[in-house]
XYZ file of C-alpha atoms in Angstrom:
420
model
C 63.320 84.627 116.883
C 67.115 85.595 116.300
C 69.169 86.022 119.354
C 71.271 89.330 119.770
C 74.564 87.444 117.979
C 72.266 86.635 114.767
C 70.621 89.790 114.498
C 74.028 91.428 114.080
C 75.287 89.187 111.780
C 71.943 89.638 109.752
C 72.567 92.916 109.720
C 76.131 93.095 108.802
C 75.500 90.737 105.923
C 72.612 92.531 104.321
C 72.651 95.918 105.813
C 76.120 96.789 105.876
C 77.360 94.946 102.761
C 74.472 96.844 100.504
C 75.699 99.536 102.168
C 79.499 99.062 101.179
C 79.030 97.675 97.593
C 76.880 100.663 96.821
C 79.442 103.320 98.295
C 82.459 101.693 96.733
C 81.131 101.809 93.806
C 80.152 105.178 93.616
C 83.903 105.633 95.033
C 85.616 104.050 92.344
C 83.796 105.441 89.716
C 84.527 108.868 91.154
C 88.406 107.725 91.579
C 88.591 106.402 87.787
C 87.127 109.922 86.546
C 89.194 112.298 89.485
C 92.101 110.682 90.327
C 94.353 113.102 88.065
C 93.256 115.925 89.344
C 93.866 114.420 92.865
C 97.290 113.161 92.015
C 97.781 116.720 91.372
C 97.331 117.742 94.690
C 98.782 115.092 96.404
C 102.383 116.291 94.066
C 101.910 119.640 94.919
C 101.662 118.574 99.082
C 104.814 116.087 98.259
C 106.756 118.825 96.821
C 105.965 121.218 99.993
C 106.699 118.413 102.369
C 109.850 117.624 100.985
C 111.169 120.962 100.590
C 110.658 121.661 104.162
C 112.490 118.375 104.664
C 115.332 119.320 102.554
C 115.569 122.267 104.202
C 116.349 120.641 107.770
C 118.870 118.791 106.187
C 120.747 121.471 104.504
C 120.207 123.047 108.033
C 121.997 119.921 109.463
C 118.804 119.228 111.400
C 117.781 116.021 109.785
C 120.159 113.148 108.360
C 119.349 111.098 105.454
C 116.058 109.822 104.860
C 115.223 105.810 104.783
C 111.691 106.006 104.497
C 108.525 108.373 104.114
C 105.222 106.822 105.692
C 101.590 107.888 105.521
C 99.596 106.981 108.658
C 95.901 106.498 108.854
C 94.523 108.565 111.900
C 91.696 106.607 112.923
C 91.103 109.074 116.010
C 91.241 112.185 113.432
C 88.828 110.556 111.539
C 85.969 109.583 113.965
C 86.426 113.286 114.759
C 85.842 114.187 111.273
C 89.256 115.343 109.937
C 90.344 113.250 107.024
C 94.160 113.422 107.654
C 96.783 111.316 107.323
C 100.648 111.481 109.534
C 103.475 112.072 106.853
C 106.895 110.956 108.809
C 110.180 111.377 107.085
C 112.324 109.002 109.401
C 116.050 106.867 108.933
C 116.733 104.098 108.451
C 115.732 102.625 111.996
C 112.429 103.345 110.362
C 109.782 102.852 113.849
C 113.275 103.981 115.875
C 113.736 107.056 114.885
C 113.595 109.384 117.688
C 112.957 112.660 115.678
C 111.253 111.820 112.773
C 109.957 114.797 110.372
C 106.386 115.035 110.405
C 103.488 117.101 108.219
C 99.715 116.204 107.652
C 98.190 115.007 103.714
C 94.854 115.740 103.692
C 92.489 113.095 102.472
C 88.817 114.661 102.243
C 88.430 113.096 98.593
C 89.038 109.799 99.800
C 86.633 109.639 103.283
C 84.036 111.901 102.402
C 81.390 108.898 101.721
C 82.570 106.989 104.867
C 81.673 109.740 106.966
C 77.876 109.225 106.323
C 78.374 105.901 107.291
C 77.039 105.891 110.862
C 73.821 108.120 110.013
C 73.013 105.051 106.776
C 73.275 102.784 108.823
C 71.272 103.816 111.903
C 68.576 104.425 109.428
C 69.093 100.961 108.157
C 68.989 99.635 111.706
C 65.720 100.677 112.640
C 64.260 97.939 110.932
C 65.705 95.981 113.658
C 63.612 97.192 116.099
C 66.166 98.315 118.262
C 68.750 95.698 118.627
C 71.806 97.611 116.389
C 73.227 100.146 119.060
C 75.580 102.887 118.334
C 78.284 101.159 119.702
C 77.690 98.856 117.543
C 77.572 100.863 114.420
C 79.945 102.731 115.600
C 82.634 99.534 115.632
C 80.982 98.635 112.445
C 82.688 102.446 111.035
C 85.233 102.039 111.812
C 86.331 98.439 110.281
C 84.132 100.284 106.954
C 86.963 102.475 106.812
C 89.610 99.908 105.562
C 88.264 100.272 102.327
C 88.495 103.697 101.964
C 91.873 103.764 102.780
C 92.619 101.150 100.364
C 91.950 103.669 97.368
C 94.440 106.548 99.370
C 97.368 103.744 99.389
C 96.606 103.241 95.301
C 96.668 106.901 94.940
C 100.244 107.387 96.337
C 100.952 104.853 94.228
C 99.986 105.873 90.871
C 101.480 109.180 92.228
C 104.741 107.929 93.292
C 106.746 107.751 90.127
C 105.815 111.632 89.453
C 106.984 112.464 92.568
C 110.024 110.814 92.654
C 111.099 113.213 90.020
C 110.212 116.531 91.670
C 113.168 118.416 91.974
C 112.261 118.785 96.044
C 112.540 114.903 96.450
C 115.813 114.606 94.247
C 117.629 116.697 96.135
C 116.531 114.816 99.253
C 119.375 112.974 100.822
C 117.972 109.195 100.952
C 119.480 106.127 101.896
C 120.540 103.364 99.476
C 116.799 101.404 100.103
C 114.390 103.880 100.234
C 111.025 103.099 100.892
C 107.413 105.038 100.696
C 104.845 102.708 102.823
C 101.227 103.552 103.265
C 99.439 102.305 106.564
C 98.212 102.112 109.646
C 99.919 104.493 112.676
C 102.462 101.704 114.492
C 100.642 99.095 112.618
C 100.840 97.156 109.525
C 101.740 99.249 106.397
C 101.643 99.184 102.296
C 105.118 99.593 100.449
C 104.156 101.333 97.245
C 107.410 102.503 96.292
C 110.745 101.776 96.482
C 114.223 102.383 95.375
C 117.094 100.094 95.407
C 120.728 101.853 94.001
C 122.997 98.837 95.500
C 124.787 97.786 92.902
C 123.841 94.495 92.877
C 125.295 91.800 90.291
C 122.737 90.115 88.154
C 124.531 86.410 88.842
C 123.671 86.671 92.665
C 120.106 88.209 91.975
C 119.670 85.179 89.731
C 120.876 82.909 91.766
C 118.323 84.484 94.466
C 115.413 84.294 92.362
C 116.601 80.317 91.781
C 115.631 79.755 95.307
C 111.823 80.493 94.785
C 111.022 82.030 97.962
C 107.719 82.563 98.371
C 106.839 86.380 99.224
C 110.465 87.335 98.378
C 110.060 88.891 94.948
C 107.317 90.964 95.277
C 107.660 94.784 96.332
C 110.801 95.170 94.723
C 113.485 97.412 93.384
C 115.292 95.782 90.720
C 117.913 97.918 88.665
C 120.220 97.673 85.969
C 119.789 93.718 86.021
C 120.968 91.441 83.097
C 118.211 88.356 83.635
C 118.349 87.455 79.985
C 117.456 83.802 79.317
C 116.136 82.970 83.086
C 113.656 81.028 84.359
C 111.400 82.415 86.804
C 107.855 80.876 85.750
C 105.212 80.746 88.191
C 106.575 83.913 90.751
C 105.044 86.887 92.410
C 106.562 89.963 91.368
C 103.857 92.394 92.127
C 104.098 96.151 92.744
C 108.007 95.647 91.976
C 109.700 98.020 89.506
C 112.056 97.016 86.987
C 114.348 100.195 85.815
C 116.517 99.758 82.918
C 116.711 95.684 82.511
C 118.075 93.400 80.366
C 115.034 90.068 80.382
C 115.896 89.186 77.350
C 114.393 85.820 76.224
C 113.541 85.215 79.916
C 110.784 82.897 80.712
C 108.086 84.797 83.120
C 104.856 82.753 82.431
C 102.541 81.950 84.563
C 103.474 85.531 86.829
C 102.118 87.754 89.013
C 102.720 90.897 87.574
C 100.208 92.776 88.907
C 100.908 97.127 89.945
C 104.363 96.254 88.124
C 106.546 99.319 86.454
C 108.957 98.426 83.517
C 111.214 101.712 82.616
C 113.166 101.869 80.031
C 113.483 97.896 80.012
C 114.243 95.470 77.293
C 111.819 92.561 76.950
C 112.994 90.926 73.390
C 110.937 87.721 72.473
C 110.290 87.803 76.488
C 107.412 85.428 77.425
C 104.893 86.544 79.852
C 102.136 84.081 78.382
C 98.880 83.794 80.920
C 100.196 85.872 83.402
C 98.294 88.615 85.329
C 98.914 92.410 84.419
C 96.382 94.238 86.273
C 97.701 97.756 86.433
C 101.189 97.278 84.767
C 103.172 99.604 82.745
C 105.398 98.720 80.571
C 105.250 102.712 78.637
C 108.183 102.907 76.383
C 109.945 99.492 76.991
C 111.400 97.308 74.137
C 109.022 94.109 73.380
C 109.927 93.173 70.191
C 108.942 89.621 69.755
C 107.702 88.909 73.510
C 104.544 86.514 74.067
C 101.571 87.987 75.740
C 98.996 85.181 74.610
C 96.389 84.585 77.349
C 97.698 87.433 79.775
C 94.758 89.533 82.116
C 94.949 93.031 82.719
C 92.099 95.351 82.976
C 88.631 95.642 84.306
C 85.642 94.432 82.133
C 82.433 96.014 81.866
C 80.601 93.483 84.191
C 83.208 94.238 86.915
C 82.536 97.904 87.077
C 78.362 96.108 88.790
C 80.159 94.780 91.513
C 83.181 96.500 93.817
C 86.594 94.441 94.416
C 89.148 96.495 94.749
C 91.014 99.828 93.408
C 93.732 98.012 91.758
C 92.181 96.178 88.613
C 93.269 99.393 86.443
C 94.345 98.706 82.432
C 97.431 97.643 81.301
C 99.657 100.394 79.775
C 101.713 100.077 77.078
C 102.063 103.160 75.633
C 104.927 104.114 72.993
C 106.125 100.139 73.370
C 107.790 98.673 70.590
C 105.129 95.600 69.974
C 106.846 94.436 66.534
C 106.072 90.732 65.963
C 104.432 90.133 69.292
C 101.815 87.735 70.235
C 99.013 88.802 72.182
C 96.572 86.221 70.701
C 94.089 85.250 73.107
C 95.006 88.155 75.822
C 91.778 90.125 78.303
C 93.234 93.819 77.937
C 89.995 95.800 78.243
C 90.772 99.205 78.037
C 94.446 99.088 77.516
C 96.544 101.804 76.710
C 98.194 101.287 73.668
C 98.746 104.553 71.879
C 101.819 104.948 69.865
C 102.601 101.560 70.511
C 104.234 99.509 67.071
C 102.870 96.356 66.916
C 103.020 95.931 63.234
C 103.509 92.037 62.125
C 102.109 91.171 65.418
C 99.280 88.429 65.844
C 96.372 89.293 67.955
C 93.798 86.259 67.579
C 90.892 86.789 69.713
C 92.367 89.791 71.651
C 89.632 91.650 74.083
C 90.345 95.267 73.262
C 87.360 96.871 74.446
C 87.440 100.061 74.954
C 91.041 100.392 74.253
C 93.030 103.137 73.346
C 95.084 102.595 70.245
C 95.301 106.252 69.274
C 98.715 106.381 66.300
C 99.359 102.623 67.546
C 101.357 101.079 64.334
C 98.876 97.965 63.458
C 100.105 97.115 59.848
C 100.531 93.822 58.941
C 98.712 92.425 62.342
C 96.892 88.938 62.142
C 93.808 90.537 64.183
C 90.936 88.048 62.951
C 88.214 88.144 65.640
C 89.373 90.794 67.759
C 87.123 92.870 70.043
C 87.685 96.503 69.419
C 84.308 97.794 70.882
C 84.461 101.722 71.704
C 87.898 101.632 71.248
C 89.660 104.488 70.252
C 91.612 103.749 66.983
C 91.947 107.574 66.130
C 95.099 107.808 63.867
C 96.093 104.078 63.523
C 97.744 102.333 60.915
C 95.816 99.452 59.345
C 97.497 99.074 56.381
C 97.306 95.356 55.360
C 95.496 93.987 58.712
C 93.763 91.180 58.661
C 90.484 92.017 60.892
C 88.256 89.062 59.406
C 85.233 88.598 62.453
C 86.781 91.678 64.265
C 84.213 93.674 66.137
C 84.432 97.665 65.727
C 80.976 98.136 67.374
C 81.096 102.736 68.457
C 85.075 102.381 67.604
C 86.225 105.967 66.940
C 88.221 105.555 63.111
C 88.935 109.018 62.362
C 91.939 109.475 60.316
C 92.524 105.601 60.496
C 94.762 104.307 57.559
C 92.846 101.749 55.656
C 92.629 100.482 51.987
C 89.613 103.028 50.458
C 87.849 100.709 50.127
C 87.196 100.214 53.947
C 87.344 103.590 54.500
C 83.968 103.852 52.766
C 82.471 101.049 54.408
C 83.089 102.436 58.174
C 81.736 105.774 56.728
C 78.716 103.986 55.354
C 78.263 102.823 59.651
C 79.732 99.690 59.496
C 79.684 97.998 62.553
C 81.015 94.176 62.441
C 84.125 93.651 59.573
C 84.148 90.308 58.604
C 86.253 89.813 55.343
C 89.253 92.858 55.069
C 91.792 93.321 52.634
């Protein structure tokens, strides 16, 4: 006979964790397949919010702005309203006496939690009792951590749209700017930032020398010249890198993961076996740069069990690839359209699911390279070696091959094994 202390736990780990994997995964599937059209509405609220802002400061009302914070209402939501606190405060941050304040709704995100109670008293009748609302009702609440997880990754993803609105431009905002994501007066999510010190790229080197652990990550770093540095083995996640020089710099070994690289140049940069879950690197210059072993991307047998809402694909759309070496590299479902990776080597490289729509592959060593479902739509081929590859439901329309293996992925080929 379990005592009152095991039953709960019994509970929690079979009851409540079916319970949880089940939701979540319905959640993220939903996320993967809405998220656009919710990053729409969150820009459109963003752009409302900040025009009322602007318009206190143009009315002298407000001075400028040091950070933006979304709060989690707990209270709100236990009541049913999915709503989080929007402060626009200085750069006293939890100080400021008269911070601006609006409401983002988040329905989309909290609409399976709220069922979560009435599951789970079902659930605990099998228990003859011994699960009391209080109990579930504690149990809710904690549950809701991971529904907020997936409105933090939303603002996210969102945040470099919005930070070109016209609203938010015009927005007087300090030197460090911050957007966190969190709890109200509790611990919070930076998931964007913006750093226009002019800092000089010796004393950020000589910074990064130090190897501070925890330092690196959640970063703004701008306009830096890192070329030929050292920095194996650090955690940069979630930082953005606008308009940098990394040049021959040594990053293997990294945490990259949530990273943003705009407009940055990454010649014969080496990133080898680092993780890339969620990166963009969308119109940056990698001619040259080593990508063997790297991880980004979520595999098919992930999707059967829930993590988190972070293990998006890797995007490297419109990327200058040429000569790069990505042999050996996990990229399901990458985004690689446009991309020129032509002379490039890509031994081995999981493409699954991919999207290499126009992507420049001529003259690629590709031999045994998974391209299952992906979507090769318009790509050039020309002179590819793809002996072993797999091409298993690729889409090939309008693909640039010799004729001769035109015909044969016509004819339903499935698996090439020797190619011109």
């Amino acid at each position: 006979m379990m005592n009152h202390t095991e039953v709960l736990s019994h509970f929690k780990q079979h009851e409540v964790s079916s319970w949880r994997q089940r939701t979540l995964l319905e959640v993220d599937a939903t996320f993967r397949q809405e998220r656009e059209e919710w990053i729409a509405a969150f820009l459109n609220h963003f752009e409302r919010w900040c025009s009322q802002l602007l318009e206190k400061q143009r009315r002298g009302e407000k001075g400028e702005i040091g950070y933006i914070s979304y709060h989690l209402l707990r209270t709100r939501l236990q009541e049913k309203e999915a709503v989080y606190l929007v402060e626009g405060m200085d750069h006293t941050w939890w100080l400021d006496k008269q911070p601006y304040q609006g409401y983002y709704a988040v329905d989309w995100a909290f609409s399976s939690w709220m069922n979560c109670i009435q599951e789970l008293r079902s659930a605990a009748q099998s228990y003859g009792g011994k699960i009391r609302d209080p109990q579930l009702e504690k149990i809710a609440r904690n549950e809701c951590e991971y529904f907020h997880r997936y409105v933090i990754e939303l603002i996210r993803l969102a945040m470099p749209k919005a930070a070109k609105l016209d609203a938010y431009q015009q927005l007087q905002r300090e030197e460090i700017f911050e957007v966190r994501v969190g709890e109200y007066m509790d611990h919070s999510v930076l998931v964007y930032k913006e750093d226009r010190r002019q800092r000089e790229s010796e004393v950020v080197r000589e910074w990064i020398r130090e190897r501070q652990d925890n330092d690196y990550a959640y970063e703004a770093y701008e306009r830096l010249d890192l070329s030929d540095e050292h920095v194996i083995g650090l955690d940069f996640r979630y930082s953005t890198f606008r308009k940098c020089h990394f040049k021959q710099i040594d990053m293997r070994l990294s945490m990259l993961v949530g990273t943003r690289w705009e407009d940055c140049v990454l010649h014969q940069a080496d990133l080898s076996e680092s993780l890339l879950h969620g990166a963009c690197f969308d119109g940056s210059d990698m001619r040259g740069a080593n990508l063997q072993k790297v991880v980004g991307g979520r595999s098919l047998e992930a999707s059967t069990h829930w993590g988190m809402p972070s293990l998006d694909a890797v995007s490297f759309a419109h990327v200058d690839l040429r000569k790069a070496n990505l042999s050996y590299a996990d990229l399901p479902q990458a985004n690689l359209s446009s991309a020129d990776l032509s002379g490039g080597i890509l031994h081995e490289v999981n493409l699954e699911r991919a999207i290499l729509c126009g992507a420049n592959l001529s003259d690629t060593q590709m031999q045994g390279v998974n391209l299952r479902y992906a979507d090769l739509r318009g790509a050039d081929l020309t002179r590819a070696n793809l002996e072993g590859a797999d091409l298993t439901g690729a889409l090939v329309e309008r693909v640039v091959l010799p004729s001769v293996e035109w015909k044969r992925l016509q004819e339903g080929t499935k698996k090439w094994n020797t190619l011109y």
